[in-house]
Amino acid sequence: MKKWCVALLVFVLAAPLRAETVDSVPNPLHQQRWWVSDGAKAINNDDTLAINRAIEDLKVRTGAEIAVVTVQNTGDDSAKEFATALFNRWKVGQKGKDNGIVLLMAMQKRRVAVEIGYGIEGELPDGKAMDIVRDRAVPRFKQGDYGGGLLAVVQEFSQVLSGGASSPAPKKTPGLTQRQTAPRKAPYQAPPVYREPIYNEPNYGQPSVAGPFDLLIGLFILMIFPLGIGVFIWIVFKIVKGLNTRQCPQCKRTMRYLNELEDDAFLDQGQRLEETLGGLDWRVWRCDTCNLQHIERSVKFLGGHEDCPRCRHHTVKFDSATLRLPTYYDEGVREVTRTCHFPDCNYSHRTHEVMPRRQRESNVIIVGGLGSHHGTSWGDSGGFGGGSSSSSSSSSDSGFSSGSSDFGGGSSGGGGGETGW
């Protein structure tokens, strides 16, 4: 019994020291559909959100992709070898462009490695990439700010790949504390230029006087403006009057339009019910000379009713209830019930309709639960790259523009490097 207890204790104490494998590292696109796989639990939520936002902005602007990974231990492999194997398994970057980066941090070994794709080695050579890591990440790692260090590296990589030069590392200014910064000089602004009045110009200071032509133009405008308003009102009046006028087919006289109380005497039960429900408006004109009626059917806008396929009356009212709300990854479902309210009809029909997925707006950050996304379209590659990889997925609820939620496409030739802190 004592041997079993000792063995169990050794297993529990050695569990944190067991090394991860490339296969055991969780795929961030499969779990959260973001760019960070924080297996070492070293990055807080704010830094995770900022890293995802920076990488997604880079993806939208340039198509380049960065995977940020933290692990506890890489075992017999160095951090660089682990990053290379992980890059080739996930295939970070776009197919044919090879513009991916894997930024990996091994906590127990206190090592950080960078793996760079073929396509961006010209913009971000190995030496430059490792200088950025040493300047931006290593000082923060020594202070325990792992998320801040990784964020600083991602931001610097993004600036370089977007066409900007890498900014130099911050230097300490003598005589200032750690949180103080050297005062900035105000940018030079040229003084405003004023044109001084020329006092010896002719007629300086004299009020301008309108000429005869200006007076004629003013009088013409005063005359034509009311006339134009009158013509417009007359045209509108004629149009409205024509819409509400009907001629008797026998005597050719203008028929009289009946109001809502008068026209009920000439409508049947179904027509009166349709008006009561609010879906239709029956309009009646009467010729008092020939005792003829002219009845027209007018469907009300947004009346909320439809024609019944059984009794043919406009008395079907439809109601909807949402069964599943749509998300950015899944379509929604709602139940639509159509019921006829005409007496003795008893028509009822129930269907399920698909609600489209929600669409992201540009430059909007959406945070929900443990995951986060920057609300922009991710181009044509959906996830990391658009090609195939060793672990493919055909999920249709990815939220990316291509419908894929897996890595794929990019390749690396071993570029990058490794350093410790």
Coordinates of C-alpha atoms in Angstrom, one line a residue:
M1 CA 0.0 0.0 0.0
K2 CA 2.8 2.4 0.9
K3 CA 4.5 1.7 -2.5
W4 CA 1.3 2.6 -4.4
C5 CA 1.0 5.9 -2.4
V6 CA 4.6 6.8 -3.2
A7 CA 4.2 6.0 -6.9
L8 CA 1.0 8.0 -7.0
L9 CA 2.7 11.0 -5.3
V10 CA 5.6 10.8 -7.8
F11 CA 3.2 10.8 -10.7
V12 CA 1.3 13.8 -9.4
L13 CA 4.5 15.8 -8.7
A14 CA 5.9 14.9 -12.1
A15 CA 2.7 15.7 -14.0
P16 CA 3.5 19.4 -14.5
L17 CA 7.0 18.4 -15.7
R18 CA 5.8 16.2 -18.5
A19 CA 6.6 17.6 -21.9
E20 CA 3.9 18.6 -24.5
T21 CA 4.0 17.1 -27.9
V22 CA 3.2 18.8 -31.2
D23 CA 0.0 16.7 -31.4
S24 CA -1.1 17.7 -27.9
V25 CA -1.0 21.5 -28.5
P26 CA -4.6 22.6 -28.9
N27 CA -5.4 24.1 -32.2
P28 CA -6.7 27.7 -31.5
L29 CA -8.9 27.8 -34.6
H30 CA -10.6 24.6 -33.5
Q31 CA -11.3 25.7 -30.0
Q32 CA -11.8 29.5 -29.9
R33 CA -11.3 30.4 -33.5
W34 CA -8.6 32.9 -32.6
W35 CA -4.8 33.2 -33.0
V36 CA -3.5 32.3 -29.5
S37 CA -3.0 28.8 -28.0
D38 CA -2.1 29.5 -24.3
G39 CA -1.4 26.1 -23.0
A40 CA 0.8 27.5 -20.2
K41 CA -1.9 29.9 -19.0
A42 CA 0.6 32.7 -19.1
I43 CA -1.4 35.4 -20.9
N44 CA -4.3 37.3 -19.3
N45 CA -7.5 38.1 -21.0
D46 CA -6.7 41.7 -21.9
D47 CA -3.4 40.8 -23.5
T48 CA -5.0 37.8 -25.3
L49 CA -7.6 40.2 -26.8
A50 CA -5.0 42.7 -27.8
I51 CA -2.8 40.0 -29.5
N52 CA -5.8 38.7 -31.4
R53 CA -6.8 42.1 -32.5
A54 CA -3.3 43.0 -33.7
I55 CA -2.9 39.7 -35.7
E56 CA -6.3 40.0 -37.2
D57 CA -5.6 43.6 -38.3
L58 CA -2.4 42.3 -39.9
K59 CA -4.4 39.5 -41.6
V60 CA -6.8 41.9 -43.1
R61 CA -4.2 44.4 -44.3
T62 CA -1.5 42.1 -45.6
G63 CA -2.8 38.5 -45.5
A64 CA 0.1 37.5 -43.2
E65 CA -0.7 35.2 -40.2
I66 CA 0.9 34.8 -36.8
A67 CA 0.2 31.9 -34.3
V68 CA 1.1 32.7 -30.7
V69 CA 1.7 29.5 -28.6
T70 CA 2.7 29.0 -25.0
V71 CA 3.6 25.5 -23.6
Q72 CA 5.1 24.3 -20.3
N73 CA 7.8 22.1 -21.6
T74 CA 9.0 20.9 -25.0
G75 CA 10.8 17.8 -23.7
D76 CA 13.9 16.7 -25.6
D77 CA 13.2 19.2 -28.4
S78 CA 14.5 22.7 -28.3
A79 CA 11.9 25.5 -28.4
K80 CA 13.0 26.2 -32.0
E81 CA 12.6 22.6 -33.1
F82 CA 9.2 22.5 -31.5
A83 CA 8.1 25.7 -33.2
T84 CA 9.3 24.3 -36.6
A85 CA 7.4 21.1 -36.1
L86 CA 4.3 23.0 -35.0
F87 CA 4.5 25.3 -38.0
N88 CA 4.8 22.4 -40.5
R89 CA 1.9 20.6 -38.8
W90 CA -0.5 23.6 -38.8
K91 CA 0.9 25.1 -42.0
V92 CA 0.5 28.7 -40.8
G93 CA 0.3 31.2 -43.7
Q94 CA -1.4 31.5 -47.0
K95 CA -0.8 28.8 -49.6
G96 CA 1.7 29.9 -52.2
K97 CA 2.6 33.0 -50.2
D98 CA 4.1 31.3 -47.1
N99 CA 3.6 34.4 -45.0
G100 CA 3.1 32.8 -41.6
I101 CA 4.9 33.1 -38.3
V102 CA 4.8 30.9 -35.1
L103 CA 5.9 32.7 -31.9
L104 CA 6.4 30.0 -29.2
M105 CA 7.2 30.4 -25.5
A106 CA 8.4 27.4 -23.4
M107 CA 7.8 28.3 -19.7
Q108 CA 9.9 25.7 -17.9
K109 CA 12.9 26.0 -20.2
R110 CA 12.5 29.8 -20.2
R111 CA 13.0 29.9 -23.9
V112 CA 11.2 31.8 -26.7
A113 CA 11.4 30.8 -30.4
V114 CA 10.3 32.3 -33.7
E115 CA 9.5 30.3 -36.9
I116 CA 9.2 32.3 -40.1
G117 CA 7.7 31.3 -43.4
Y118 CA 9.5 31.3 -46.7
G119 CA 7.6 34.3 -48.1
I120 CA 8.5 36.9 -45.5
E121 CA 12.1 36.0 -44.8
G122 CA 13.1 39.0 -47.0
E123 CA 11.0 41.4 -44.9
L124 CA 11.8 39.8 -41.6
P125 CA 15.2 38.0 -41.7
D126 CA 16.3 35.8 -38.8
G127 CA 18.6 38.4 -37.2
K128 CA 16.0 41.1 -37.3
A129 CA 13.3 38.9 -35.8
M130 CA 15.4 37.8 -32.9
D131 CA 16.6 41.4 -32.2
I132 CA 12.9 42.3 -31.9
V133 CA 12.3 39.4 -29.5
R134 CA 15.3 40.3 -27.4
D135 CA 14.4 44.0 -27.3
R136 CA 10.7 43.7 -26.8
A137 CA 9.9 40.4 -25.1
V138 CA 12.9 39.4 -23.0
P139 CA 12.9 42.4 -20.6
R140 CA 9.1 41.9 -20.0
F141 CA 9.5 38.2 -19.5
K142 CA 12.1 38.8 -16.8
Q143 CA 9.5 40.8 -15.0
G144 CA 6.8 38.2 -15.4
D145 CA 4.9 40.1 -18.0
Y146 CA 4.6 37.3 -20.5
G147 CA 1.5 38.6 -22.3
G148 CA 2.9 42.1 -22.6
G149 CA 6.1 40.7 -24.1
L150 CA 4.3 38.6 -26.7
L151 CA 2.0 41.5 -27.5
A152 CA 5.0 43.8 -28.1
V153 CA 6.6 41.3 -30.4
V154 CA 3.4 40.8 -32.4
Q155 CA 2.9 44.5 -32.8
E156 CA 6.5 45.0 -34.0
F157 CA 6.2 42.1 -36.4
S158 CA 3.0 43.6 -37.7
Q159 CA 4.6 47.0 -38.2
V160 CA 7.5 45.4 -40.2
L161 CA 5.2 43.3 -42.4
S162 CA 2.9 46.2 -43.0
G163 CA 5.7 48.2 -44.6
G164 CA 7.0 50.2 -41.6
A165 CA 10.5 50.0 -40.2
S166 CA 11.1 48.4 -36.9
S167 CA 11.2 51.1 -34.2
P168 CA 14.3 51.0 -31.9
A169 CA 14.1 49.7 -28.4
P170 CA 13.2 52.2 -25.8
K171 CA 16.2 53.7 -24.0
K172 CA 16.3 54.9 -20.4
T173 CA 16.8 58.6 -19.9
P174 CA 19.1 59.6 -17.1
G175 CA 17.4 61.3 -14.1
L176 CA 13.9 59.8 -14.9
T177 CA 12.1 57.1 -13.0
Q178 CA 10.8 54.0 -14.6
R179 CA 7.3 55.3 -15.2
Q180 CA 8.4 58.8 -16.2
T181 CA 9.2 59.7 -19.8
A182 CA 11.3 62.5 -21.3
P183 CA 9.3 65.6 -22.1
R184 CA 8.4 65.8 -25.8
K185 CA 9.1 68.9 -27.8
A186 CA 6.1 70.6 -29.3
P187 CA 6.1 70.3 -33.1
Y188 CA 7.0 73.5 -34.9
Q189 CA 4.0 75.4 -36.3
A190 CA 4.4 78.3 -38.6
P191 CA 2.6 81.5 -37.5
P192 CA -0.6 82.3 -39.3
V193 CA -0.3 84.7 -42.3
Y194 CA -2.6 87.6 -42.3
R195 CA -3.2 89.9 -45.2
E196 CA -3.1 93.5 -44.0
P197 CA -5.7 95.8 -45.7
I198 CA -4.3 98.2 -48.2
Y199 CA -5.6 101.5 -47.0
N200 CA -4.7 103.4 -50.2
E201 CA -6.8 101.1 -52.4
P202 CA -9.6 102.9 -54.3
N203 CA -13.0 103.0 -52.5
Y204 CA -11.5 101.4 -49.4
G205 CA -14.0 101.4 -46.6
Q206 CA -17.0 102.3 -48.9
P207 CA -20.1 100.1 -48.9
S208 CA -20.8 98.2 -52.1
V209 CA -23.9 99.3 -54.1
A210 CA -26.0 96.8 -56.1
G211 CA -26.2 97.7 -59.8
P212 CA -29.4 97.7 -62.0
F213 CA -28.8 94.2 -63.2
D214 CA -28.6 92.8 -59.7
L215 CA -32.0 94.5 -58.9
L216 CA -33.6 92.9 -61.9
I217 CA -32.4 89.4 -61.0
G218 CA -33.7 89.9 -57.5
L219 CA -37.2 90.9 -58.7
F220 CA -37.3 88.0 -61.1
I221 CA -36.6 85.5 -58.3
L222 CA -39.2 87.1 -56.1
M223 CA -41.8 86.7 -58.9
I224 CA -40.9 83.2 -60.1
F225 CA -40.6 81.5 -56.7
P226 CA -44.3 81.8 -55.6
L227 CA -45.3 80.9 -59.1
G228 CA -43.3 77.7 -59.0
I229 CA -44.7 76.7 -55.6
G230 CA -48.3 77.3 -56.9
V231 CA -47.7 75.1 -60.0
F232 CA -46.2 72.3 -57.8
I233 CA -49.3 72.4 -55.5
W234 CA -51.7 72.3 -58.5
I235 CA -49.9 69.3 -60.0
V236 CA -50.0 67.3 -56.7
F237 CA -53.7 68.2 -56.3
K238 CA -54.5 66.9 -59.8
I239 CA -52.6 63.6 -59.2
V240 CA -54.3 63.0 -55.9
K241 CA -57.7 63.8 -57.3
G242 CA -57.2 61.5 -60.3
L243 CA -56.3 58.6 -58.0
N244 CA -59.6 59.0 -56.1
T245 CA -61.8 59.5 -59.2
R246 CA -63.8 56.9 -61.2
Q247 CA -66.2 57.3 -64.1
C248 CA -69.5 55.4 -64.4
P249 CA -69.2 53.0 -67.3
Q250 CA -72.8 53.8 -68.4
C251 CA -73.4 57.5 -68.0
K252 CA -69.6 58.5 -68.0
R253 CA -70.2 60.8 -65.0
T254 CA -67.9 61.0 -62.0
M255 CA -68.8 58.4 -59.4
R256 CA -69.0 59.3 -55.7
Y257 CA -66.4 57.9 -53.4
L258 CA -67.9 56.4 -50.2
N259 CA -66.4 56.7 -46.8
E260 CA -65.7 53.8 -44.4
L261 CA -69.2 53.8 -42.9
E262 CA -71.1 54.1 -46.2
D263 CA -69.2 51.4 -48.1
D264 CA -70.0 48.6 -45.6
A265 CA -73.5 48.4 -47.1
F266 CA -72.0 47.2 -50.4
L267 CA -69.4 44.7 -48.9
D268 CA -70.0 41.1 -48.1
Q269 CA -69.2 39.4 -44.8
G270 CA -65.7 38.3 -45.9
Q271 CA -64.8 41.8 -47.2
R272 CA -65.9 43.4 -44.0
L273 CA -63.9 40.9 -41.9
E274 CA -60.8 41.6 -44.0
E275 CA -61.2 45.3 -43.3
T276 CA -61.7 44.6 -39.6
L277 CA -58.6 42.5 -39.3
G278 CA -56.6 45.3 -41.0
G279 CA -55.1 43.4 -43.9
L280 CA -57.2 44.9 -46.7
D281 CA -59.1 48.1 -47.4
W282 CA -62.0 47.8 -49.8
R283 CA -62.7 51.1 -51.7
V284 CA -66.2 51.7 -53.1
W285 CA -67.4 54.3 -55.7
R286 CA -71.1 54.7 -56.5
C287 CA -73.0 56.3 -59.3
D288 CA -76.2 57.7 -57.9
T289 CA -77.7 58.1 -61.3
C290 CA -77.3 54.6 -62.6
N291 CA -77.1 52.9 -59.1
L292 CA -73.9 51.2 -60.0
Q293 CA -71.0 50.4 -57.6
H294 CA -67.3 50.0 -58.4
I295 CA -65.3 48.1 -55.7
E296 CA -61.5 47.9 -55.6
R297 CA -59.3 45.8 -53.4
S298 CA -56.3 47.6 -51.7
V299 CA -53.8 45.7 -49.7
K300 CA -52.5 47.6 -46.7
F301 CA -48.7 48.0 -46.4
L302 CA -47.4 45.9 -43.5
G303 CA -50.9 44.7 -42.8
G304 CA -49.6 41.4 -41.4
H305 CA -52.0 39.2 -43.3
E306 CA -51.9 36.9 -46.4
D307 CA -54.4 35.2 -48.7
C308 CA -55.7 31.9 -47.4
P309 CA -55.1 29.0 -49.9
R310 CA -58.3 27.3 -48.7
C311 CA -61.0 30.0 -48.4
R312 CA -59.2 32.6 -50.6
H313 CA -59.8 35.4 -48.2
H314 CA -57.1 37.8 -47.0
T315 CA -57.4 36.6 -43.4
V316 CA -54.3 34.5 -42.8
K317 CA -52.2 36.0 -40.0
F318 CA -48.6 34.7 -39.5
D319 CA -46.7 34.7 -36.2
S320 CA -43.1 33.7 -35.7
A321 CA -41.1 32.4 -32.7
T322 CA -37.3 32.1 -32.6
L323 CA -36.2 28.6 -31.7
R324 CA -32.4 29.2 -32.1
L325 CA -30.8 32.6 -32.4
P326 CA -28.2 33.0 -35.2
T327 CA -24.6 33.4 -34.4
Y328 CA -21.5 34.4 -36.3
Y329 CA -20.9 30.7 -36.9
D330 CA -24.3 29.0 -37.0
E331 CA -27.6 29.8 -38.7
G332 CA -30.7 30.3 -36.6
V333 CA -34.1 28.7 -36.8
R334 CA -37.5 30.2 -36.3
E335 CA -41.0 28.7 -36.3
V336 CA -43.6 30.4 -38.5
T337 CA -47.3 29.7 -37.9
R338 CA -50.0 30.8 -40.4
T339 CA -53.6 30.7 -39.2
C340 CA -56.8 31.8 -41.1
H341 CA -59.2 33.8 -39.0
F342 CA -62.2 33.5 -41.4
P343 CA -65.1 31.6 -39.7
D344 CA -65.3 27.9 -40.4
C345 CA -62.1 27.9 -42.4
N346 CA -59.8 26.3 -39.7
Y347 CA -56.7 26.6 -42.0
S348 CA -53.4 26.4 -40.1
H349 CA -49.8 25.7 -41.3
R350 CA -46.5 25.6 -39.4
T351 CA -43.1 25.8 -40.9
H352 CA -39.5 26.2 -39.8
E353 CA -37.4 28.8 -41.5
V354 CA -33.6 29.3 -41.5
M355 CA -32.3 32.6 -40.2
P356 CA -29.0 33.7 -41.8
R357 CA -25.8 34.0 -39.8
R358 CA -24.8 37.3 -38.3
Q359 CA -22.4 39.4 -40.3
R360 CA -19.4 41.2 -38.7
E361 CA -19.0 44.9 -39.3
S362 CA -15.6 46.3 -40.1
N363 CA -13.3 47.5 -37.3
V364 CA -15.7 46.3 -34.5
I365 CA -14.4 44.2 -31.7
I366 CA -16.8 41.4 -30.5
V367 CA -16.2 39.7 -27.2
G368 CA -18.2 36.8 -26.0
G369 CA -17.5 34.2 -23.3
L370 CA -13.9 33.1 -23.4
G371 CA -13.4 33.9 -27.0
S372 CA -12.9 37.2 -28.9
H373 CA -12.9 38.3 -32.5
H374 CA -12.1 41.5 -34.3
G375 CA -15.1 42.3 -36.5
T376 CA -13.6 42.3 -39.9
S377 CA -13.7 40.0 -42.8
W378 CA -10.7 37.6 -42.9
G379 CA -10.1 37.7 -46.7
D380 CA -10.2 34.5 -48.7
S381 CA -8.4 32.1 -46.5
G382 CA -10.5 31.7 -43.4
G383 CA -8.2 30.8 -40.5
F384 CA -4.4 30.4 -41.1
G385 CA -4.1 30.1 -44.9
G386 CA -6.4 28.6 -47.4
G387 CA -4.7 25.3 -48.4
S388 CA -4.7 21.8 -47.0
S389 CA -3.0 20.7 -43.8
S390 CA -2.5 17.5 -41.9
S391 CA -5.7 18.1 -39.9
S392 CA -8.5 19.3 -42.2
S393 CA -11.9 20.4 -41.2
S394 CA -15.1 20.9 -43.2
S395 CA -17.0 22.7 -40.5
S396 CA -19.4 25.2 -42.0
D397 CA -19.8 27.3 -38.8
S398 CA -16.3 28.8 -38.7
G399 CA -17.2 32.5 -39.0
F400 CA -14.5 33.0 -41.5
S401 CA -15.2 34.1 -45.1
S402 CA -14.2 30.8 -46.7
G403 CA -16.0 28.6 -44.2
S404 CA -12.8 26.8 -43.0
S405 CA -11.8 26.7 -39.4
D406 CA -8.4 25.0 -39.8
F407 CA -4.9 26.0 -40.5
G408 CA -3.4 25.3 -43.9
G409 CA -1.3 26.4 -46.8
G410 CA 1.9 28.0 -45.6
S411 CA 5.4 26.4 -45.3
S412 CA 8.6 27.2 -43.6
G413 CA 12.2 26.4 -44.3
G414 CA 13.4 26.7 -40.7
G415 CA 13.9 30.4 -40.6
G416 CA 13.8 32.2 -37.3
G417 CA 15.7 31.6 -34.1
E418 CA 15.6 31.0 -30.3
T419 CA 16.7 32.9 -27.2
G420 CA 16.2 32.7 -23.4
W421 CA 15.4 35.1 -20.6

